Amino acid sequence: MSKHFVSAIVNGDEVEFRCDSGETLLDVLRTKLYLTGTKNGCGTGDCGACTVLMNGRAINSCLVLGAECSDMSIETIEGMAVGGELHPLQQKFLDHAALQCGVCTPGILNMAKALLKENSNPSETEVRFGLAGNLCRCTGYDKIVRAVMDAAAEMRARRT
Amino acid sequence: MNEKRKNSTRSGSNFKWVGEVTPRPDGVDKVTGRARYGDDLKLPGMLHARVLRSPHAHAKIVSIDTSKASALEGVKGVVTYRDIPDHPLATPPYPPIIQDFHDLSRNVMARDKVLYDGHAVAAVAATSEAVAREAIKLIQVKYETLPHVLDPFEATLSDAPILHEYQFTEGADPDTSKPSNTFRTLSGERGNLVQGFSEADVIIEREFSSQPVHQGFIEPMACVASASEDGSVELWTSTQGHFVARGLLSKLLNLEISKLRVTASEIGGGFGAKTTIYGEPVAIRLSQKTGRPVRMTFTRSEVFRATGPAAGSRCRIKVGIKSDGTITAGDAEIWYQAGAFKGAPVGRALDTFFSPYNIKHIRAAAHDVCVNRPKVAAYRAPGAPMATWAMEAVLNEAADVIGIDPIDLRLRNAVKEGDTSLKGTKHGRIGLIEVLEATKNHAHYTAPLGRNEGRGFAVGYWLHGGGLSSASVILQDDGTVNVATGSPDIGGSRSSMRAMAAEELGIDVKLIKPIIADTGSLPYSYQTAGSRTTYATGMAVVNAARDVIDRLRALAATKWDIGVKDVRWDDGHAIPADKYEGEISPLSLKELAEVAMKMGGAIAGHSEINASGQGAAFCAQLVDVCVDPETGRVTPIRHTVIEDVGRAISPDYVEGQMQGGAVQGIGWALNEEYIYNENAQLQNTGFLDYRMPVASDVPMIDTVIVEVPNPNHPYGVRGVGEPPLVSAPAAVANAVENAIGTTMSHLPLTPPKILRAIGETIPEAAE
């Protein structure tokens, strides 16, 4: 079976990879690019653990094929902190103890980042619905919601 | 949104690090994607394993032909039950974990029969995941299907299909001559039930049932095994207890314990299900056969079909109460689904029913019943939530009937220091009364309710775990410290270990890096389970830190040429006795670390303990729900968890445990269940259909940390993780009952059940 040759931008870097037609972006990230920060919780788009940004939009990377990523810009958790400085969302997740086991955290951080891009001042309800596609079994969501709202406030303050 | 809560009743303390919020040591790795979980290890030449699973709930295996799979390009190894050693019936249990290896061998790989949909039948290792997937389709298995049984009560009837011809009920009365699906019935009794019920003014009797629910951790089971030709094996796995995993694997596969080195990866949730082994022995055998590292990661569907779940149940309960609220008698019986092999949490059920209350006349019985479902695994307070639900539901009903406040009813009967549980636990200083009073005084308890809203209340009991723990505290030559334990960190325990070590040593937490050591680097430690880690492993850390201090005092004494009794340790310094004041200056831990390298050698402290004295804890919950009378949908709108944790070492992660357990309980009460078709094949094997709570389903979860210090722990710790799930389903179900004004006895409380209960016609599609 012939493979697809794909060149894309991942976390700002140009990358090239070959993949089978059936290989997902999640497979490519984890097994070809060794970016294992993106997690596989279900493989069917139900848990959100594999959420990454594709041209700025949050997607389940288990539902996108590697072959679809030509010339796309992908942002994963490994690219969220810049130059040794944590993104406000990452910092607020630590400050609010918004993670326990941490396996859903990369996906939730990416989803929250996309959410705050669309809505810089979300209500609690908007955060809850914005994150409704991301399962967390440890925290009961309370501290996650607080962390996202606090990060939004911090990001608004930084802009002004 | 509520303000950050400041309503805890935490006692003031003189501690510098214990009870303080500090940045979590593993936090940055977990928000940046660096933390490595079970599936994140890549080894050179690594193969990928896949398991073929039974589509039948109950069938004889007539033959397995793996020749076509073996012949596929890229397939390097195939295993079946022939590759997993069999163990005879009645193999002595392997201490300290009670495990029947005859059963374990058969659960890891079906031998003569498959016993549930999803039971492993064969496995392959191949050069890619895709080839492995293709290969298992080429394995030909001939089955002879047998009748199945799913319900634990039906499984006890005389015409039920029998899962194990070799299983006879232990302690059965009177007939033990026929094989039975009931492995055993545990029972306990004290007082005189007839007398107890005759003293009652009100007797309430009810029946309950619940479905199996899954632990629902987000990281599927995952491991990498690497076997060497010299007989040694390295295993990397997502587990709640790598020493326990090593023990089970060494006995199951006849490996020498010292040659099997297990490293616990970061773990993406477990909640009890990762206290045993599933794919690990298969990965090890594949690695031994192929001579290459083998990765074994389950799919989500495999996780649902073949790991966990928690037992479903049937239960009946009868409670007698005087009109003044005194509980005079209790009689309860529960049938738990063990799944395909014995091991339902019957002991805990027995211990749970009546334990919060001091009742003279009680009897409880619990049946461990095999059915054609995956073998149950522990789930956060195994055995407790369903027994608690039955008792608490009946007490809430009784409070209504006799017209007494439900919390006053509990206060009247609450267990105190000196009381004894049915199991025989004599309670030390416990905090049930403090928990009940904090609940009654909470603003939530008397807040007004709106239309279609109801409030629920329940309290739960859990006897925390103790057991084997080890720790090393290693002073490095620059004055920084590593704290090594053998307890995988599921919810932030490294933070607590670090805080306790810092408190003892008198140094900043920033100077301490806690790690989880592999099985070759530290003595035995039991699992992170049963809310035991901060208590037992924490105690080992404290001991090991005190060992370091003793060695540093001795070192200072040698250097100063004075007696060790004349050296005390205070605030991170060795300090000479007053009589030497002015003559000798104190030495800091950092200075002593340097001295050590020039004098007696490196300094470390160690502790290996078998902890006891952890004691009981109680957790109450207040839940408000809104029931939509048109759709039957239940929305939780307010939730408060009140728990005595002894002492909160890391309060923010203690709150997190309370909140997480509460939301798991919401899922258990309202949504989650295993759904089978008529052939006993699991129908909801993904998160879309096995619907766990998402962020938009739940409100903020308020917490009240009650601290009644446990006198048996140096910092007063009890534990925190299990109790919030013990009382959550009961409180949620009670809130629904309160909202709709009728009793609800079958979980989960799905919209069709609610509509039926309020007499609405149910649209066909909802059924």
Coordinates of C-alpha atoms in Angstrom, one line a residue, chain A residues 20 30-31 34 36-37 39-42 44 46-47 49 77-78 80-81 86 90 93-106 109 124 127-129 131-143 145-146 149, chain B residues 1-5 24 27-28 30-33 35 37 39-40 42 214-220 267-269 271 300 379 490-491 652-653 655-657 659-660 663-664 672 687-688 690 692-696 698-702:
Chain A
D20 CA -0.9 5.0 5.8
R30 CA 2.5 9.9 19.1
T31 CA 4.4 7.3 17.0
Y34 CA 7.2 11.2 19.3
T36 CA 3.3 11.7 23.3
G37 CA 1.9 14.6 25.3
K39 CA -3.2 11.3 24.8
N40 CA -5.3 8.5 23.5
G41 CA -8.3 7.9 25.8
C42 CA -10.8 6.3 23.5
T44 CA -13.5 7.5 19.0
D46 CA -15.7 10.8 22.9
C47 CA -13.2 11.8 25.6
A49 CA -7.9 13.6 25.6
I77 CA 0.6 20.5 24.3
E78 CA 4.3 20.4 23.8
M80 CA 2.0 25.6 24.6
A81 CA 4.7 26.9 26.9
L86 CA 4.1 28.5 31.0
Q90 CA -1.0 25.9 32.4
F93 CA -4.1 24.7 36.3
L94 CA -1.2 24.3 38.7
D95 CA -2.3 27.2 41.0
H96 CA -5.9 25.8 41.2
A97 CA -4.9 22.1 41.6
A98 CA -7.0 21.6 38.4
L99 CA -5.4 18.2 37.7
Q100 CA -5.0 15.0 39.6
C101 CA -3.8 12.1 37.4
G102 CA -3.1 14.6 34.6
V103 CA -3.9 12.4 31.6
C104 CA -6.9 14.5 30.4
T105 CA -5.0 17.8 31.1
P106 CA -3.2 18.3 27.7
L109 CA -5.7 22.8 28.1
E124 CA -19.1 29.4 34.2
V127 CA -16.7 27.2 30.2
R128 CA -18.7 24.1 31.3
F129 CA -20.3 23.7 27.8
L131 CA -15.3 21.7 27.9
A132 CA -18.2 19.3 27.7
G133 CA -16.3 17.2 25.1
N134 CA -13.4 16.6 27.5
L135 CA -13.8 13.9 30.1
C136 CA -12.1 14.2 33.4
R137 CA -12.7 11.4 35.9
C138 CA -10.6 12.7 38.8
T139 CA -11.5 16.3 39.6
G140 CA -15.3 16.6 39.2
Y141 CA -14.4 19.6 37.0
D142 CA -14.8 22.2 39.8
K143 CA -11.1 23.3 39.9
V145 CA -13.6 25.5 35.6
R146 CA -12.1 27.8 38.2
M149 CA -12.0 31.4 34.3
Chain B
M1 CA -19.8 31.0 40.6
N2 CA -19.1 30.6 44.3
E3 CA -16.2 32.3 45.9
K4 CA -13.2 30.2 46.7
R5 CA -14.4 28.3 49.8
R24 CA 2.8 20.2 43.0
G27 CA 2.6 19.5 38.0
V28 CA 4.7 21.2 35.4
K30 CA 1.7 17.2 33.5
V31 CA 0.7 20.5 32.0
T32 CA 3.4 20.4 29.4
G33 CA 2.9 16.9 28.1
A35 CA 4.9 13.2 32.0
Y37 CA 2.2 7.4 31.1
D39 CA 1.7 4.1 26.5
D40 CA 4.4 6.7 26.3
K42 CA 9.1 3.6 23.1
H214 CA -17.0 1.2 35.3
Q215 CA -14.1 3.0 37.1
G216 CA -13.9 5.1 33.9
F217 CA -10.2 6.2 34.2
I218 CA -9.2 8.1 31.1
E219 CA -5.9 6.2 30.4
P220 CA -6.5 2.7 29.1
I267 CA -1.0 6.7 35.9
G268 CA -4.0 8.2 34.1
G269 CA -6.5 7.3 36.8
F271 CA -9.9 4.2 41.0
R300 CA -11.4 1.8 25.2
Y379 CA -13.8 0.7 42.5
I490 CA -2.7 9.0 41.4
G491 CA -4.0 12.3 42.8
D652 CA -6.3 21.6 47.6
Y653 CA -5.8 17.9 46.6
E655 CA -10.7 19.0 48.1
G656 CA -10.0 17.5 44.7
Q657 CA -10.5 14.0 46.1
Q659 CA -15.1 16.7 44.5
G660 CA -14.0 13.9 42.2
V663 CA -19.1 13.5 40.7
Q664 CA -18.3 9.8 40.2
E672 CA -23.8 5.0 34.3
F687 CA -17.7 6.8 26.3
L688 CA -20.5 8.0 24.0
Y690 CA -21.4 4.7 28.7
M692 CA -20.0 9.6 32.5
P693 CA -20.6 13.1 33.8
V694 CA -19.2 15.9 31.7
A695 CA -18.4 19.5 32.8
S696 CA -21.9 20.8 31.8
V698 CA -22.5 19.1 37.2
P699 CA -22.3 22.2 39.5
M700 CA -19.4 23.4 41.5
I701 CA -18.8 20.9 44.4
D702 CA -18.4 22.7 47.7

